[in-house]
mmCIF file with all atom_site columns, N, CA and C in Angstrom:
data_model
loop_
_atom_site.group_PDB
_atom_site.id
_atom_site.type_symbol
_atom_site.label_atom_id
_atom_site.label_alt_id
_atom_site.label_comp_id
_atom_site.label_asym_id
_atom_site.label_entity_id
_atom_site.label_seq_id
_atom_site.pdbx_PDB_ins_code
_atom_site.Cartn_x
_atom_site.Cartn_y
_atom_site.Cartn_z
_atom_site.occupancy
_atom_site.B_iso_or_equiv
_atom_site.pdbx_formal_charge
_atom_site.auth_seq_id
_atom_site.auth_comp_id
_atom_site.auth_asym_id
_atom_site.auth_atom_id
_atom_site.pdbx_PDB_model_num
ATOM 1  N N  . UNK A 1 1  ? 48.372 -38.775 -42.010 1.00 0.00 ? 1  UNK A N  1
ATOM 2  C CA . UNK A 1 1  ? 48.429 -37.436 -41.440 1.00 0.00 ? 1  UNK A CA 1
ATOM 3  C C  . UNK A 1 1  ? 47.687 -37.354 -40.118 1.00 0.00 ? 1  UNK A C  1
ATOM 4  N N  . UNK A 1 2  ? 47.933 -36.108 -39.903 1.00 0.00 ? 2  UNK A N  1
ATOM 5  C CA . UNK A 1 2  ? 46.932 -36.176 -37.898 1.00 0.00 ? 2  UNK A CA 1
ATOM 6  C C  . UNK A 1 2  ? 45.460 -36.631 -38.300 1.00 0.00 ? 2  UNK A C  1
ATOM 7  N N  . UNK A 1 3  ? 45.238 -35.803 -39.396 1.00 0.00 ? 3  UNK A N  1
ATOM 8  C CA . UNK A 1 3  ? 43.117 -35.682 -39.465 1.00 0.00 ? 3  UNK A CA 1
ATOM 9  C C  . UNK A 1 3  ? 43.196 -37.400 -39.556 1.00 0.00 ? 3  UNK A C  1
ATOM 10 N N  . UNK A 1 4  ? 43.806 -38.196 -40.399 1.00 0.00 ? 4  UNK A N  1
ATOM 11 C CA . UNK A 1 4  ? 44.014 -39.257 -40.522 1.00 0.00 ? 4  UNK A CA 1
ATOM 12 C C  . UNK A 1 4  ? 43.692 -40.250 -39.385 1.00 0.00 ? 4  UNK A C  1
ATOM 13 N N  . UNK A 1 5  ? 44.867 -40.186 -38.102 1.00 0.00 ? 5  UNK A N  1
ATOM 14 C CA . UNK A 1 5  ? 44.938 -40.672 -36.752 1.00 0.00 ? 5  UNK A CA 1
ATOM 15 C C  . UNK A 1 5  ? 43.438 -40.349 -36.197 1.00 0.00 ? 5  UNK A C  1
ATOM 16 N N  . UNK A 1 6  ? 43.192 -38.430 -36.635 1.00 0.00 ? 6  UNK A N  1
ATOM 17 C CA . UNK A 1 6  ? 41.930 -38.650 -35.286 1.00 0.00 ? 6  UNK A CA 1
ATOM 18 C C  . UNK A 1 6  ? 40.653 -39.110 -35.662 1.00 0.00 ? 6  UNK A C  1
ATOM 19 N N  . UNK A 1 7  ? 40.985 -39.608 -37.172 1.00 0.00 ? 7  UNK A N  1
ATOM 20 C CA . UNK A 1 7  ? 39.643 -40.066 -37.461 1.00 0.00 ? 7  UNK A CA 1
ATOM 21 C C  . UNK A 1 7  ? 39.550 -41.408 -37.210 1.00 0.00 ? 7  UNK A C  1
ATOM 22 N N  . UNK A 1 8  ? 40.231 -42.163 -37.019 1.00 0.00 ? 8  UNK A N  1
ATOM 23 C CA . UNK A 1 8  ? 40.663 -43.322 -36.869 1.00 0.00 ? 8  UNK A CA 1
ATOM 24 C C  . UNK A 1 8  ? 40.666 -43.232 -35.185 1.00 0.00 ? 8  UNK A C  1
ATOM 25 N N  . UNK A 1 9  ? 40.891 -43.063 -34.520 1.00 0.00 ? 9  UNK A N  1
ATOM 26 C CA . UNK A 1 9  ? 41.150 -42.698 -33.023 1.00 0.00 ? 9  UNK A CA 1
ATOM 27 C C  . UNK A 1 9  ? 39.502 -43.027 -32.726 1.00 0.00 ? 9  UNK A C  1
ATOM 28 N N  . UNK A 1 10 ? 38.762 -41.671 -33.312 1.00 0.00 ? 10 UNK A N  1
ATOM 29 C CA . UNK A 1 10 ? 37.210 -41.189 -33.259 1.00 0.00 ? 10 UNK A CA 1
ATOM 30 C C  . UNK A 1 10 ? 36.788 -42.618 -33.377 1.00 0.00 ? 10 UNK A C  1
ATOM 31 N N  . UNK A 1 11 ? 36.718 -43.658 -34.605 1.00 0.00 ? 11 UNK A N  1
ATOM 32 C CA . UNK A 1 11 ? 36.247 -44.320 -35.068 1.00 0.00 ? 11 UNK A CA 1
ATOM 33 C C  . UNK A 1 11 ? 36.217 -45.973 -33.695 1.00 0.00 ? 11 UNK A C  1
ATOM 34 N N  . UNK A 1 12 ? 37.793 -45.824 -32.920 1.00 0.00 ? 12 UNK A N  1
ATOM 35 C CA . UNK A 1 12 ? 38.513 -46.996 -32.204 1.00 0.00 ? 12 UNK A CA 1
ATOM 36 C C  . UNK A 1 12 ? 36.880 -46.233 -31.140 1.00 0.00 ? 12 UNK A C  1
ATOM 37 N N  . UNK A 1 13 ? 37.240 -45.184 -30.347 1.00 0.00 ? 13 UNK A N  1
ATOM 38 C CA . UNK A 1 13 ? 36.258 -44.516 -29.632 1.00 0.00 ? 13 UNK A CA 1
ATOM 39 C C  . UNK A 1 13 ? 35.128 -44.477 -29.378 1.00 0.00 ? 13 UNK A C  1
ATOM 40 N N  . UNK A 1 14 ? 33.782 -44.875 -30.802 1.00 0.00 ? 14 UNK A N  1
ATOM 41 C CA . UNK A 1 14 ? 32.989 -45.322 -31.064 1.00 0.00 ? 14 UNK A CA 1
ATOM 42 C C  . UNK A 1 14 ? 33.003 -46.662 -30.541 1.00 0.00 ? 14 UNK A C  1
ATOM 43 N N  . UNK A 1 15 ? 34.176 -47.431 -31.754 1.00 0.00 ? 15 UNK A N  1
ATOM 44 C CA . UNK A 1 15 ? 33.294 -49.056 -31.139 1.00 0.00 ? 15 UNK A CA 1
ATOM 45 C C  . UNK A 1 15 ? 33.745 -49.578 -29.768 1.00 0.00 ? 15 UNK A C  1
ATOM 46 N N  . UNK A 1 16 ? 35.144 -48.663 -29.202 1.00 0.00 ? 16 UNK A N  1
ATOM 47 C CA . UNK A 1 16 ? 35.121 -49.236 -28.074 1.00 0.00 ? 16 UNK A CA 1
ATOM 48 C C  . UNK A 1 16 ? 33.793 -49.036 -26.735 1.00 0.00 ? 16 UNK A C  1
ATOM 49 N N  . UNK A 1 17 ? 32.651 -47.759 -26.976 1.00 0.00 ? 17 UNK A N  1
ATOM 50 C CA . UNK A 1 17 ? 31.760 -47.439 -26.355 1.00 0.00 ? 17 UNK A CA 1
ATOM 51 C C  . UNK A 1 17 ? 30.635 -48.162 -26.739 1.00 0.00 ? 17 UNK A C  1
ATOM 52 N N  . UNK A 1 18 ? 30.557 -48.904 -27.828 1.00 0.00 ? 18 UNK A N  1
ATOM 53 C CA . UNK A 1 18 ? 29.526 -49.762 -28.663 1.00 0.00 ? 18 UNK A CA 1
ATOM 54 C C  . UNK A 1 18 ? 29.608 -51.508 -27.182 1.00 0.00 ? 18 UNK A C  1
ATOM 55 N N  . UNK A 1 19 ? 30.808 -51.452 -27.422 1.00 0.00 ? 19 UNK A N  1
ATOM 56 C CA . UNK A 1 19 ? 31.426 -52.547 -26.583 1.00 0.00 ? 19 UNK A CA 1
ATOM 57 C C  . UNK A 1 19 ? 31.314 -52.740 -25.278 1.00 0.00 ? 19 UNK A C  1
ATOM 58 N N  . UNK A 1 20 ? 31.468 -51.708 -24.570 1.00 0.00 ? 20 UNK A N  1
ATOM 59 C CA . UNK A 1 20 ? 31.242 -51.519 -23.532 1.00 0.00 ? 20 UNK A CA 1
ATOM 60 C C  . UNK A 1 20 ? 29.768 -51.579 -23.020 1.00 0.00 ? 20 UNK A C  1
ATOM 61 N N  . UNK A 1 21 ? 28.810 -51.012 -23.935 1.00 0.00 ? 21 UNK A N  1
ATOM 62 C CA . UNK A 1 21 ? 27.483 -50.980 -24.037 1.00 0.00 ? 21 UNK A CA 1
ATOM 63 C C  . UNK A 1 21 ? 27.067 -52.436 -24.017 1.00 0.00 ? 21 UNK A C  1
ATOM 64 N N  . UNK A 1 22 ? 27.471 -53.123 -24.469 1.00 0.00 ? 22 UNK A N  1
ATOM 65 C CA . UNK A 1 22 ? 26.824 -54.739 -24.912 1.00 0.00 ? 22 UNK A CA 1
ATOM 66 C C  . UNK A 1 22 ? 27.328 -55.336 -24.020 1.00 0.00 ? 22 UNK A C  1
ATOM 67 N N  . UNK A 1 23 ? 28.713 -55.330 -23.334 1.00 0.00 ? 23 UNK A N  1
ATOM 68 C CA . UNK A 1 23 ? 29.166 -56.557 -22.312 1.00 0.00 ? 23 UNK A CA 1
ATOM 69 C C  . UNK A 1 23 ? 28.722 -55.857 -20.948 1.00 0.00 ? 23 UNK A C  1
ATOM 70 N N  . UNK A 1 24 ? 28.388 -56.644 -20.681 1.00 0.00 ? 24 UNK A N  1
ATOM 71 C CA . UNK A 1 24 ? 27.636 -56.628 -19.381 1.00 0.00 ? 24 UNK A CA 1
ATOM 72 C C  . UNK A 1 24 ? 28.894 -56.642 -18.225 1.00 0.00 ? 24 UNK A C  1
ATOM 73 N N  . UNK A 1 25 ? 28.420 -55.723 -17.443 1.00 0.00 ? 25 UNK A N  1
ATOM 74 C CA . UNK A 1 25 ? 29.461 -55.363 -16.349 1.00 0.00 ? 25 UNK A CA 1
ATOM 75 C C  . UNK A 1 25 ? 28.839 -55.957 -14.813 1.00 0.00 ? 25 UNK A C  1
#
């Protein structure tokens, strides 16, 4: 269902900012 997607979305959102945080730019 949607709540489904945006929790899952939320979740991609998190670790992609986790990720970003750790690799060095």
């Amino acid at each position: 269902g949607t709540s489904e997607t945006s929790k899952e979305a939320s979740e991609l959102d998190e670790r992609n900012a986790l990720a970003l945080a750790i690799v060095p730019s």
